[in-house]
Coordinates of C-alpha atoms in Angstrom, one line a residue:
M1 CA 27.3 28.4 9.9
L2 CA 23.8 28.9 9.5
E3 CA 24.6 31.6 6.0
Y4 CA 26.1 28.3 4.5
L5 CA 23.4 26.1 5.3
F6 CA 20.8 28.1 4.1
D7 CA 22.6 29.3 0.9
S8 CA 20.7 27.6 -1.9
Y9 CA 24.0 27.4 -3.7
N10 CA 25.6 25.2 -1.4
W11 CA 23.0 22.6 -1.9
S12 CA 22.9 22.1 -5.7
G13 CA 25.3 20.6 -8.2
P14 CA 27.6 17.4 -7.9
E15 CA 29.2 18.9 -5.2
G16 CA 26.3 20.2 -3.2
I17 CA 25.3 19.5 0.2
T18 CA 22.2 17.2 -1.3
A19 CA 24.9 15.0 -3.4
R20 CA 27.1 14.8 -0.5
I21 CA 24.3 13.4 1.8
I22 CA 23.2 11.0 -0.8
Q23 CA 26.8 9.7 -1.0
H24 CA 27.2 9.5 2.8
I25 CA 24.1 7.5 3.0
W26 CA 25.1 5.2 0.2
Y27 CA 28.5 4.5 2.2
T28 CA 26.8 4.0 5.2
F29 CA 24.3 1.6 4.2
A30 CA 26.5 -0.3 2.0
A31 CA 28.7 -1.0 4.8
L32 CA 25.7 -1.6 7.5
G33 CA 24.3 -4.3 4.8
L34 CA 27.7 -6.0 4.5
S35 CA 28.3 -5.9 8.3
A36 CA 24.7 -7.4 8.8
L37 CA 25.5 -10.1 5.7
I38 CA 28.8 -11.3 7.9
A39 CA 27.7 -10.7 11.5
L40 CA 24.3 -11.9 11.6
P41 CA 24.5 -15.6 10.7
I42 CA 27.6 -15.9 12.9
G43 CA 25.9 -14.2 15.9
L44 CA 22.6 -16.2 15.3
R45 CA 24.9 -19.7 15.1
I46 CA 27.1 -18.9 18.2
G47 CA 23.6 -17.9 20.0
H48 CA 21.6 -20.9 19.0
T49 CA 24.7 -23.6 19.6
R50 CA 26.3 -21.5 22.1
R51 CA 29.8 -22.9 20.7
G52 CA 32.5 -20.6 19.0
A53 CA 31.3 -17.5 21.4
F54 CA 34.6 -16.9 23.1
L55 CA 36.6 -16.4 19.8
A56 CA 33.9 -14.5 17.7
I57 CA 32.9 -12.2 20.5
N58 CA 36.8 -11.3 21.6
T59 CA 37.8 -11.0 17.8
G60 CA 35.0 -8.5 17.2
N61 CA 35.9 -6.7 20.6
A62 CA 39.7 -6.5 19.2
A63 CA 38.4 -5.0 16.0
R64 CA 36.3 -2.6 17.7
A65 CA 39.4 -1.2 19.6
L66 CA 41.4 -0.1 16.5
P67 CA 41.2 3.3 15.4
S68 CA 39.0 3.9 12.4
L69 CA 42.1 6.1 10.6
G70 CA 44.3 3.2 11.1
L71 CA 41.7 0.8 9.8
L72 CA 41.8 2.9 6.7
M73 CA 45.3 2.9 5.9
I74 CA 45.5 -0.9 6.8
A75 CA 42.9 -1.5 4.0
V76 CA 44.5 0.7 1.6
L77 CA 47.8 -0.8 2.1
L78 CA 45.9 -4.4 1.9
T79 CA 44.1 -3.7 -1.2
N80 CA 46.8 -1.3 -2.8
Q81 CA 44.7 1.1 -3.7
I82 CA 42.7 4.4 -2.9
G83 CA 38.9 4.4 -3.3
F84 CA 35.4 3.0 -2.2
L85 CA 37.1 -0.4 -1.3
P86 CA 39.4 0.4 1.2
V87 CA 36.6 2.4 2.9
L88 CA 34.3 -0.2 3.2
I89 CA 36.6 -2.5 4.8
A90 CA 37.5 -0.2 7.5
L91 CA 33.5 0.7 8.0
V92 CA 32.8 -2.8 8.1
A93 CA 35.2 -3.9 10.7
L94 CA 33.6 -1.4 12.6
G95 CA 30.1 -2.5 12.1
I96 CA 30.7 -6.1 12.7
P97 CA 31.4 -6.2 16.6
P98 CA 28.4 -4.4 17.9
I99 CA 25.9 -6.5 15.8
L100 CA 27.8 -9.8 16.4
T101 CA 27.7 -9.2 20.2
S102 CA 24.1 -7.8 20.5
T103 CA 22.8 -10.8 18.3
Y104 CA 24.7 -13.3 20.1
A105 CA 23.8 -11.7 23.8
G106 CA 20.3 -11.6 22.6
L107 CA 19.9 -15.3 21.9
S108 CA 22.0 -16.6 24.7
G109 CA 19.7 -14.6 27.0
V110 CA 16.5 -16.3 25.9
D111 CA 15.4 -18.7 29.0
P112 CA 16.5 -22.2 28.6
A113 CA 13.2 -23.1 29.7
T114 CA 11.2 -21.4 27.1
I115 CA 13.5 -23.4 24.7
D116 CA 12.9 -26.9 26.3
A117 CA 9.3 -26.1 26.0
A118 CA 9.3 -25.6 22.2
R119 CA 11.4 -28.6 22.1
G120 CA 8.7 -30.5 23.9
M121 CA 6.3 -29.2 21.6
G122 CA 8.1 -31.0 18.6
M123 CA 9.8 -27.9 17.0
T124 CA 12.8 -28.6 15.2
G125 CA 16.2 -26.5 16.1
R126 CA 15.5 -24.1 12.9
E127 CA 11.9 -23.7 13.9
I128 CA 13.1 -22.9 17.5
L129 CA 15.9 -20.3 16.0
T130 CA 13.1 -18.8 13.6
K131 CA 9.8 -18.7 15.8
V132 CA 11.3 -18.6 19.3
E133 CA 14.8 -17.3 19.9
I134 CA 15.0 -14.5 16.9
P135 CA 11.6 -12.9 18.0
I136 CA 12.7 -12.6 21.6
A137 CA 16.4 -11.8 20.9
L138 CA 14.9 -9.1 18.1
P139 CA 15.0 -5.8 20.4
L140 CA 18.8 -6.5 21.4
I141 CA 19.4 -7.4 17.5
I142 CA 18.2 -4.1 16.3
S143 CA 19.8 -2.3 19.1
G144 CA 23.1 -3.8 17.9
L145 CA 22.1 -2.6 14.1
R146 CA 21.3 0.9 15.7
A147 CA 24.7 1.0 17.4
A148 CA 26.7 -0.3 14.1
T149 CA 24.8 2.6 12.2
L150 CA 25.8 5.2 14.4
Q151 CA 29.3 4.0 14.5
I152 CA 29.3 3.5 10.7
V153 CA 27.7 7.0 9.9
S154 CA 30.1 8.9 12.1
T155 CA 32.9 7.3 10.5
A156 CA 32.1 7.5 7.0
T157 CA 33.8 11.0 7.0
I158 CA 36.9 9.3 6.6
A159 CA 36.2 8.4 3.2
A160 CA 37.1 12.3 2.0
L161 CA 40.8 11.3 3.1
V162 CA 40.9 9.2 0.1
S163 CA 39.4 11.4 -2.4
L164 CA 35.9 10.1 -1.9
G165 CA 32.7 12.4 -1.4
G166 CA 30.2 12.6 1.6
L167 CA 29.7 15.0 4.2
G168 CA 33.3 14.4 5.3
R169 CA 34.4 16.5 2.2
Y170 CA 33.3 19.5 4.1
V171 CA 35.1 18.6 7.0
V172 CA 38.4 18.1 5.3
D173 CA 37.9 20.8 2.4
G174 CA 36.9 23.1 5.4
L175 CA 40.0 22.5 7.5
K176 CA 42.4 22.8 4.6
L177 CA 41.0 26.1 3.6
R178 CA 40.6 27.2 7.1
D179 CA 36.7 27.5 6.1
F180 CA 35.2 27.0 9.5
P181 CA 31.6 27.7 8.3
Q182 CA 32.0 24.7 6.1
M183 CA 33.6 22.7 8.3
F184 CA 31.2 23.1 11.1
S185 CA 28.2 22.4 8.7
G186 CA 29.8 19.3 7.5
A187 CA 30.1 18.1 11.2
L188 CA 26.2 19.2 11.9
L189 CA 25.0 17.6 9.0
V190 CA 26.7 14.3 10.1
A191 CA 25.6 14.7 13.7
L192 CA 21.7 15.2 12.5
L193 CA 22.1 12.2 9.9
A194 CA 23.1 10.0 12.7
I195 CA 20.2 11.1 15.0
L196 CA 17.9 10.7 11.9
L197 CA 18.9 7.1 11.1
D198 CA 18.9 6.3 14.9
L199 CA 15.1 7.5 15.0
L200 CA 14.3 5.2 11.9
F201 CA 15.9 2.5 13.6
A202 CA 13.7 3.1 17.0
L203 CA 10.6 3.2 14.7
A204 CA 11.4 0.0 13.0
G205 CA 12.2 -1.7 16.3
R206 CA 8.4 -0.5 17.5
I207 CA 7.2 -1.9 14.2
T208 CA 9.0 -5.2 14.4
V209 CA 9.0 -6.1 18.0
S210 CA 6.2 -7.7 19.8
K211 CA 4.6 -5.4 22.5
G212 CA 5.3 -7.8 25.2
L213 CA 9.0 -7.3 24.5
R214 CA 9.4 -3.6 23.8
V215 CA 10.6 -1.2 26.8
D216 CA 8.4 1.8 26.2

């Protein structure tokens, strides 16, 4: 495995490790961005208004229970195509639940006395949301984004099953060819990428979250 990883030939070209890492990161952040675009507004709304929580959270948890390969096959059948779109749908379905539940939990956990005090100071509902609830809930919101990132980056290997790239190519192709160094190298690179992204989100949390809310 080390020989495979340290062979410069395996890092060059359109099918080299560098290109596969870039593809894997693209799949991950495309799915994460769309998941956040869908889940954050819903989580903020139900957390702020306390309405619709049961339906939204349970729907999200039901989607989380579905196997990733099953989601991919359903997406392929729904879109009637093999390519990036069904992969994106499957990854987004996995990314939404942790973002949605963590955002809702963060806002619903804000002390009602704090909200009453903000309202007593003349803040509007929007100001309470943006200046009080979101800053207090930010640690949990970022935690949800971290969980979604780990879920997506590890599952993005399924892209190789529909003839796409990414680090999953090494796992799938290595298994077909019984090239175990290639297969284990792909799995190791996915794990290292997941750890790196998790550390980046942890750093982002330390930068953006108020010191009084951080758990060091």
